[in-house]
Short mmCIF file of C-alpha atoms and ligand atoms in Angstrom, two decimals:
data_model
loop_
_atom_site.label_atom_id
_atom_site.label_comp_id
_atom_site.label_asym_id
_atom_site.label_seq_id
_atom_site.Cartn_x
_atom_site.Cartn_y
_atom_site.Cartn_z
CA MET W 1492 62.57 101.46 89.39
CA ASN W 1493 59.35 102.97 88.19
CA MET W 1494 60.82 105.96 86.40
CA LYS W 1495 63.72 105.94 83.99
CA LYS W 1496 65.92 108.99 84.38
CA ASP W 1497 67.93 110.75 81.77
CA THR W 1498 71.38 110.64 83.36
CA ARG W 1499 73.37 113.79 82.58
CA VAL W 1500 77.15 113.56 82.34
CA PHE W 1501 79.23 116.56 83.42
CA TYR W 1502 82.80 116.31 82.17
CA VAL W 1503 85.09 118.34 84.34
CA ASP W 1504 87.92 119.83 82.36
CA ASP W 1505 89.79 123.01 83.16
CA LYS W 1506 87.66 125.29 81.00
CA ALA W 1507 84.20 124.48 82.24
CA ARG W 1508 85.13 123.22 85.66
CA GLU W 1509 83.39 125.58 88.04
CA GLU W 1510 80.25 125.98 85.97
CA ARG W 1511 79.72 122.21 85.63
CA ILE W 1512 80.38 121.40 89.27
CA LYS W 1513 77.98 124.20 90.24
CA GLU W 1514 75.29 122.81 87.99
CA ALA W 1515 75.71 119.34 89.49
CA SER W 1516 75.61 120.83 92.99
CA ARG W 1517 72.23 122.42 92.22
CA ILE W 1518 70.83 119.00 91.36
CA LEU W 1519 72.08 117.69 94.70
CA LYS W 1520 70.62 120.62 96.60
CA GLU W 1521 67.24 120.10 94.94
CA GLY W 1522 67.07 116.49 96.09
CA GLY W 1523 68.56 114.70 93.06
CA LEU W 1524 71.11 111.89 92.82
CA VAL W 1525 74.59 112.83 91.59
CA ALA W 1526 77.54 110.45 91.27
CA PHE W 1527 80.97 112.01 91.72
CA PRO W 1528 84.63 111.02 92.03
CA THR W 1529 86.40 110.85 95.35
CA GLU W 1530 90.03 109.82 95.87
CA THR W 1531 88.87 106.32 96.91
CA VAL W 1532 86.03 105.29 94.56
CA TYR W 1533 83.09 107.04 92.86
CA GLY W 1534 80.25 107.87 95.26
CA LEU W 1535 76.51 108.20 94.64
CA GLY W 1536 75.49 111.42 96.40
CA ALA W 1537 72.27 112.86 97.78
CA ASP W 1538 71.47 115.52 100.38
CA ALA W 1539 72.07 113.57 103.62
CA LEU W 1540 69.40 115.56 105.49
CA ASN W 1541 66.70 115.05 102.85
CA GLU W 1542 64.90 111.79 103.59
CA ARG W 1543 63.33 111.40 100.18
CA ALA W 1544 66.58 112.04 98.39
CA VAL W 1545 68.40 109.50 100.55
CA MET W 1546 65.69 106.90 99.98
CA GLN W 1547 66.33 107.21 96.26
CA ILE W 1548 69.95 106.15 96.79
CA PHE W 1549 68.80 102.84 98.26
CA GLU W 1550 66.36 102.37 95.42
CA ALA W 1551 68.87 103.18 92.66
CA LYS W 1552 71.53 100.83 94.09
CA GLY W 1553 69.19 98.08 95.24
CA ARG W 1554 70.82 98.51 98.66
CA PRO W 1555 69.34 96.93 101.81
CA ALA W 1556 67.79 99.68 103.96
CA ASP W 1557 69.66 98.64 107.12
CA ASN W 1558 73.04 99.37 105.53
CA PRO W 1559 73.89 102.95 106.58
CA LEU W 1560 75.55 105.56 104.38
CA ILE W 1561 78.69 107.65 104.79
CA VAL W 1562 78.03 111.38 105.00
CA HIS W 1563 80.58 113.53 103.18
CA VAL W 1564 81.47 117.02 104.42
CA HIS W 1565 83.83 119.69 103.15
CA SER W 1566 85.08 120.89 106.55
CA LYS W 1567 85.49 119.83 110.14
CA GLU W 1568 82.98 122.54 111.12
CA SER W 1569 80.20 121.08 109.00
CA CYS W 1570 80.83 117.73 110.66
CA LEU W 1571 80.20 119.32 114.07
CA LYS W 1572 76.63 120.13 113.02
CA LEU W 1573 75.88 116.43 112.57
CA VAL W 1574 77.36 114.82 115.70
CA LYS W 1575 76.75 115.15 119.43
CA SER W 1576 80.40 115.54 120.28
CA VAL W 1577 83.88 114.92 118.94
CA SER W 1578 86.18 113.01 121.27
CA GLU W 1579 89.80 114.00 121.72
CA LYS W 1580 90.93 110.98 119.67
CA ALA W 1581 88.42 111.67 116.90
CA SER W 1582 89.65 115.24 116.72
CA VAL W 1583 93.27 114.10 116.41
CA LEU W 1584 92.29 111.70 113.61
CA MET W 1585 90.45 114.45 111.74
CA ASP W 1586 93.44 116.74 111.99
CA SER W 1587 95.78 113.99 110.83
CA PHE W 1588 93.79 112.36 108.01
CA TRP W 1589 91.13 114.81 106.76
CA PRO W 1590 90.70 115.50 103.97
CA GLY W 1591 91.37 111.87 103.08
CA PRO W 1592 90.29 108.23 103.03
CA LEU W 1593 89.20 107.94 106.67
CA THR W 1594 85.56 107.67 107.81
CA LEU W 1595 84.68 108.21 111.47
CA VAL W 1596 81.59 106.77 113.16
CA MET W 1597 80.25 109.10 115.87
CA GLU W 1598 77.00 109.69 117.79
CA ARG W 1599 74.57 111.53 115.56
CA LYS W 1600 72.41 114.54 116.26
CA ASP W 1601 68.67 114.30 115.57
CA ILE W 1602 68.88 116.33 112.36
CA VAL W 1603 70.46 113.31 110.65
CA PRO W 1604 67.48 111.23 109.47
CA ASP W 1605 67.05 107.52 110.22
CA VAL W 1606 67.22 106.56 106.55
CA THR W 1607 70.76 107.90 106.33
CA THR W 1608 72.03 105.89 109.30
CA GLY W 1609 69.93 102.77 108.80
CA GLY W 1610 68.23 103.63 112.09
CA LEU W 1611 71.47 103.64 114.09
CA ASP W 1612 72.28 106.27 116.75
CA THR W 1613 75.60 106.84 115.04
CA VAL W 1614 76.58 108.44 111.76
CA ALA W 1615 79.65 107.77 109.60
CA ILE W 1616 81.37 110.93 108.33
CA ARG W 1617 84.27 111.63 106.05
CA MET W 1618 85.87 114.62 104.38
CA PRO W 1619 87.19 113.48 100.99
CA GLU W 1620 90.38 114.81 99.47
CA ASN W 1621 89.32 114.88 95.82
CA ARG W 1622 88.94 118.54 94.74
CA ILE W 1623 85.84 117.93 92.63
CA ALA W 1624 84.15 116.19 95.56
CA LEU W 1625 85.05 119.00 97.97
CA GLU W 1626 83.81 121.71 95.63
CA LEU W 1627 80.60 119.83 94.84
CA ILE W 1628 79.82 119.45 98.55
CA GLU W 1629 80.69 123.05 99.31
CA TYR W 1630 78.62 124.52 96.45
CA SER W 1631 75.64 122.33 97.31
CA GLY W 1632 75.63 123.70 100.84
CA VAL W 1633 74.50 120.37 102.30
CA PRO W 1634 76.21 117.31 103.78
CA VAL W 1635 76.26 114.62 101.09
CA ALA W 1636 75.35 110.99 101.82
CA ALA W 1637 77.25 108.81 99.38
CA PRO W 1638 77.80 105.08 99.21
CA SER W 1639 79.99 103.69 96.46
CA ALA W 1640 78.22 104.30 93.13
CA ASN W 1641 77.75 100.66 92.11
CA LEU W 1642 74.74 98.37 92.09
CA SER W 1643 74.62 96.71 95.49
CA GLY W 1644 76.99 93.73 95.67
CA ARG W 1645 79.07 94.71 92.60
CA PRO W 1646 82.70 95.89 92.68
CA SER W 1647 83.00 99.59 93.56
CA PRO W 1648 83.43 101.93 90.57
CA THR W 1649 86.80 103.50 89.88
CA THR W 1650 85.79 105.27 86.63
CA ALA W 1651 82.72 107.16 85.41
CA ASP W 1652 82.14 104.36 82.89
CA HIS W 1653 81.76 101.85 85.70
CA VAL W 1654 79.12 104.07 87.29
CA LEU W 1655 77.20 104.47 84.04
CA HIS W 1656 77.39 100.73 83.40
CA ASP W 1657 75.61 100.08 86.72
CA LEU W 1658 73.42 103.14 87.21
CA SER W 1659 72.70 104.86 83.90
CA GLY W 1660 68.99 105.70 83.81
CA ARG W 1661 68.71 105.37 87.59
CA ILE W 1662 70.46 108.60 88.64
CA ASP W 1663 70.16 112.26 87.65
CA ALA W 1664 73.77 113.02 86.87
CA ILE W 1665 77.40 112.04 87.13
CA VAL W 1666 80.42 114.29 87.39
CA ASP W 1667 83.17 112.64 85.36
CA GLY W 1668 86.54 113.42 86.88
CA GLY W 1669 88.50 110.56 85.32
CA GLU W 1670 89.95 107.56 87.09
CA VAL W 1671 90.16 107.65 90.89
CA ASP W 1672 93.46 107.63 92.73
CA ILE W 1673 93.32 104.95 95.46
CA GLY W 1674 90.78 102.49 94.04
CA LEU W 1675 89.51 101.05 97.36
CA GLU W 1676 86.97 102.50 99.78
CA SER W 1677 87.94 104.47 102.89
CA THR W 1678 88.99 103.03 106.24
CA VAL W 1679 85.97 103.11 108.60
CA VAL W 1680 86.71 103.63 112.31
CA ASP W 1681 84.19 103.67 115.15
CA VAL W 1682 85.32 106.34 117.60
CA THR W 1683 82.36 106.08 119.97
CA SER W 1684 84.28 103.93 122.45
CA ASN W 1685 87.46 104.84 124.29
CA ILE W 1686 89.48 102.38 122.23
CA PRO W 1687 88.48 103.01 118.62
CA VAL W 1688 87.54 100.04 116.42
CA ILE W 1689 88.37 99.58 112.71
CA LEU W 1690 85.17 98.45 110.98
CA ARG W 1691 86.58 98.34 107.45
CA PRO W 1692 90.27 98.40 106.43
CA GLY W 1693 91.47 100.91 103.84
CA LYS W 1694 94.50 102.96 102.88
CA VAL W 1695 94.78 104.45 106.36
CA SER W 1696 96.16 101.39 108.17
CA LYS W 1697 95.99 100.24 111.79
CA GLU W 1698 99.62 101.31 112.19
CA ASP W 1699 98.84 104.77 110.78
CA LEU W 1700 96.00 105.17 113.27
CA GLU W 1701 97.97 103.85 116.23
CA ALA W 1702 100.84 106.22 115.51
CA CYS W 1703 98.37 109.06 116.21
CA ILE W 1704 96.10 107.83 119.01
CA GLY W 1705 97.57 104.65 120.50
CA GLU W 1706 95.68 101.35 120.70
CA VAL W 1707 93.05 100.61 118.07
CA LYS W 1708 91.02 97.39 117.79
CA VAL W 1709 90.12 95.39 114.69
CA GLY W 1710 86.37 94.85 114.34
CA TYR W 1711 86.12 93.26 110.90
CA ASP W 1712 87.02 89.98 109.31
CA ASP W 1713 87.60 89.01 105.71
CA LYS W 1714 84.64 86.68 105.36
CA THR W 1715 81.03 87.45 104.57
CA HIS W 1716 79.06 86.14 107.50
CA PRO W 1717 75.31 86.52 107.12
CA GLU W 1718 74.81 84.09 110.02
CA SER W 1719 76.37 86.31 112.68
CA GLU W 1720 73.87 88.12 114.89
CA THR W 1721 75.62 91.30 115.82
CA VAL W 1722 77.46 92.98 113.04
CA ARG W 1723 78.89 96.32 114.07
CA SER W 1724 79.23 97.69 110.56
CA PRO W 1725 76.04 96.57 108.87
CA GLY W 1726 77.56 96.77 105.39
CA MET W 1727 80.08 94.06 106.17
CA LYS W 1728 77.51 91.27 106.35
CA TYR W 1729 76.43 91.40 102.71
CA THR W 1730 78.05 89.79 99.71
CA HIS W 1731 80.45 92.32 98.34
CA TYR W 1732 82.55 93.32 95.41
CA SER W 1733 81.55 90.31 93.36
CA PRO W 1734 81.52 90.17 89.59
CA ASP W 1735 79.24 87.63 87.88
CA SER W 1736 82.19 85.34 87.16
CA THR W 1737 83.31 82.84 89.80
CA VAL W 1738 86.39 84.18 91.57
CA ILE W 1739 89.21 81.89 92.75
CA LEU W 1740 91.89 83.50 94.93
CA VAL W 1741 95.25 81.74 95.24
CA GLU W 1742 97.30 83.27 98.04
CA GLY W 1743 100.77 82.63 99.34
CA GLU W 1744 104.42 82.94 98.37
CA HIS W 1745 104.95 83.80 94.69
CA GLY W 1746 106.51 80.53 93.47
CA ASN W 1747 103.82 78.43 95.13
CA VAL W 1748 101.03 80.63 93.81
CA LEU W 1749 102.44 80.42 90.28
CA SER W 1750 102.55 76.66 90.18
CA ARG W 1751 99.10 76.27 91.72
CA MET W 1752 97.59 78.76 89.25
CA LYS W 1753 99.10 76.72 86.38
CA GLU W 1754 97.46 73.55 87.71
CA ILE W 1755 94.08 75.22 88.13
CA LEU W 1756 94.25 76.70 84.66
CA ALA W 1757 95.10 73.36 83.05
CA ASP W 1758 92.20 71.76 84.87
CA LEU W 1759 89.75 74.50 83.80
CA LYS W 1760 90.95 74.26 80.20
CA GLN W 1761 90.21 70.57 80.16
CA ARG W 1762 86.67 71.24 81.29
CA GLY W 1763 86.23 73.92 78.65
CA ALA W 1764 85.73 76.81 81.12
CA LYS W 1765 86.65 80.31 80.02
CA ALA W 1766 89.18 81.58 82.56
CA GLY W 1767 90.74 85.03 82.91
CA MET W 1768 93.38 86.12 85.38
CA LEU W 1769 94.37 89.05 87.56
CA LEU W 1770 98.14 88.75 87.77
CA THR W 1771 101.04 90.47 89.45
CA GLU W 1772 103.60 91.86 86.99
CA GLU W 1773 105.96 89.08 88.06
CA SER W 1774 103.46 86.38 87.04
CA ILE W 1775 102.41 87.80 83.67
CA PRO W 1776 105.26 86.19 81.62
CA ALA W 1777 104.20 82.74 82.84
CA PHE W 1778 100.75 83.01 81.20
CA PRO W 1779 101.34 84.42 77.71
CA SER W 1780 98.19 82.97 76.11
CA VAL W 1781 95.66 83.79 78.84
CA ILE W 1782 93.44 86.88 78.97
CA SER W 1783 94.72 88.72 82.01
CA HIS W 1784 94.94 92.13 83.63
CA SER W 1785 97.72 93.40 85.84
CA LEU W 1786 97.52 93.88 89.59
CA GLY W 1787 100.86 95.69 89.48
CA ARG W 1788 104.09 94.75 91.20
CA LYS W 1789 103.79 92.30 94.05
CA ASP W 1790 105.81 94.48 96.40
CA MET W 1791 103.60 97.51 95.63
CA PRO W 1792 100.10 96.71 96.97
CA GLU W 1793 98.92 100.26 96.23
CA GLN W 1794 98.98 99.16 92.58
CA ALA W 1795 96.78 96.16 93.38
CA ALA W 1796 94.40 98.55 95.17
CA ARG W 1797 94.06 100.66 92.03
CA ASN W 1798 93.69 97.67 89.71
CA LEU W 1799 91.52 95.19 91.61
CA PHE W 1800 87.96 96.46 91.03
CA PHE W 1801 88.90 97.66 87.56
CA GLY W 1802 90.26 94.22 86.63
CA LEU W 1803 87.32 92.30 88.08
CA ARG W 1804 84.92 94.40 86.06
CA ARG W 1805 86.97 94.07 82.86
CA LEU W 1806 87.18 90.28 83.03
CA ASP W 1807 83.50 90.08 83.86
CA GLU W 1808 82.68 92.11 80.76
CA GLU W 1809 84.97 89.92 78.70
CA GLY W 1810 82.64 87.06 79.55
CA MET W 1811 84.87 84.93 81.78
CA ASP W 1812 83.29 82.02 83.64
CA ILE W 1813 86.15 82.01 86.12
CA ILE W 1814 88.55 84.68 87.34
CA ILE W 1815 91.78 83.48 88.98
CA VAL W 1816 93.38 86.09 91.24
CA ASP W 1817 97.12 85.99 91.95
CA GLY W 1818 97.37 86.61 95.70
CA SER W 1819 101.15 86.85 95.95
CA PHE W 1820 101.34 90.61 96.51
CA ARG W 1821 102.29 92.10 99.86
CA GLN W 1822 99.71 91.91 102.63
CA ASP W 1823 100.86 94.86 104.73
CA GLY W 1824 99.66 98.48 104.65
CA ILE W 1825 96.98 98.93 101.99
CA GLY W 1826 97.70 95.33 100.93
CA MET W 1827 95.68 94.23 103.95
CA ALA W 1828 92.67 96.18 102.68
CA VAL W 1829 93.09 94.73 99.17
CA PHE W 1830 93.11 91.18 100.58
CA ASN W 1831 90.01 92.03 102.62
CA ARG W 1832 88.12 93.00 99.43
CA VAL W 1833 89.39 90.17 97.26
CA ARG W 1834 88.65 87.54 99.91
CA LYS W 1835 85.11 88.88 100.16
CA ALA W 1836 84.76 88.74 96.38
CA ALA W 1837 86.18 85.21 96.19
CA ASP W 1838 83.99 82.12 95.82
CA MET W 1839 87.01 79.98 96.69
CA ILE W 1840 90.24 80.78 98.53
CA ILE W 1841 93.25 78.51 98.12
CA LYS W 1842 96.21 79.02 100.44
CA VAL W 1843 99.49 77.58 99.25
O1 TXA B 21 85.59 105.52 100.27
C1 TXA B 21 84.42 105.42 100.66
O2 TXA B 21 84.13 105.29 101.85
C2 TXA B 21 83.30 105.51 99.59
C3 TXA B 21 83.36 106.89 98.97
C4 TXA B 21 82.22 107.15 98.02
O3 TXA B 21 83.43 107.87 99.97
N1 TXA B 21 82.02 105.23 100.18
C5 TXA B 21 81.65 103.97 100.57
O4 TXA B 21 80.36 103.88 101.05
O5 TXA B 21 82.39 103.01 100.49
P1 TXA B 21 79.61 102.48 101.24
O6 TXA B 21 78.21 102.85 101.56
O7 TXA B 21 79.81 101.64 100.06
O8 TXA B 21 80.24 101.87 102.52
C6 TXA B 21 79.94 102.43 103.81
C7 TXA B 21 80.38 101.48 104.90
C8 TXA B 21 79.46 100.29 105.01
O9 TXA B 21 80.22 99.14 105.32
C9 TXA B 21 78.54 100.71 106.17
O10 TXA B 21 77.96 99.62 106.81
C10 TXA B 21 79.51 101.47 107.06
O11 TXA B 21 80.33 102.18 106.16
N2 TXA B 21 78.78 102.42 107.92
C11 TXA B 21 78.11 103.54 107.54
N3 TXA B 21 77.53 104.13 108.60
C12 TXA B 21 77.85 103.40 109.68
C13 TXA B 21 77.55 103.49 111.08
N4 TXA B 21 76.80 104.47 111.57
N5 TXA B 21 78.05 102.55 111.91
C14 TXA B 21 78.81 101.54 111.41
N6 TXA B 21 79.14 101.40 110.10
C15 TXA B 21 78.65 102.30 109.24
MG1 MG B 22 80.00 100.02 98.76
#
């Protein structure tokens, strides 16, 4: 970055709510970079139709230029201005899940610049549910391109502090709306083909989608695979969600995971490595003298979703060489999306 910015922080409390969101929206409209909360994770926003503004997003995050952005809208109507057509199935999905954590990939109109879509003929669009996000987009009067507001490759931010840690001095402003609700990024679905394809799992599950529109295909896997030639969702080929510490994921049935984690820990202790843990509530009593953070109850994966990125960042800041993740929580529903992220973050996966 050649120019250090003075990042303004807009706290949104009930008193000054409208005024502060309006001020942030003016920065967006004038081509600036504004981070804001959504129900999934914090996003780093810019006017999606302003090439120069969008280019600054890539620069601030250190994001590869071929990784396209999600465009955020505040209504179905404003989405129609950006895409060639909306298929019957896409329309049903919008009616069922918008506003909410579902992103739809559709054919773009020419007004959407190449920088926003990484040169693709398609554009990814979502209408978030967070009120601050919706108001910010509406007041700005423009569609808002917004990737997760982290440095490229780092865990997505779930608090304003996370954003400032990564991007302070690189962006014009942040709207601080407290901790996000879901904690994992939206489900991305390509609806350009007759049978839609899930490009990234999220809270809206395959079953949720199929209940509305019938068959849906899975077009992602849980590995990072830079060697593959055709990657449908360009973002999925890069290293993701990784803290600086080395991450070891132990997955399987709870009893097996517990005993394997104990072995690993003993081994690391012997070698003098500093290890921290992300543990299910059920495992916490077994490791009283280890620095750990909770992933929540193992039968409630929505708690793991909320705690995963938060916990990875915390242990990283606490200077751990190694982070051991307890993968004994449920793998269905949003649990599938949590496993997708944690497997991508992991340097080593042990199945027991
Ligand atoms: O929940 C979310 O989706 C958050 C919040 C801020 O809305 N945003 C987010 O953006 O996660 P980002 O940029 O971190 O992830 C966007 C994903 C990437 O995997 C990208 O490759 C994919 O969506 N994507 C974007 N446009 C696409 C397109 N035209 N075709 C296929 N995949 C696309
Ligand atoms: Mg991201």
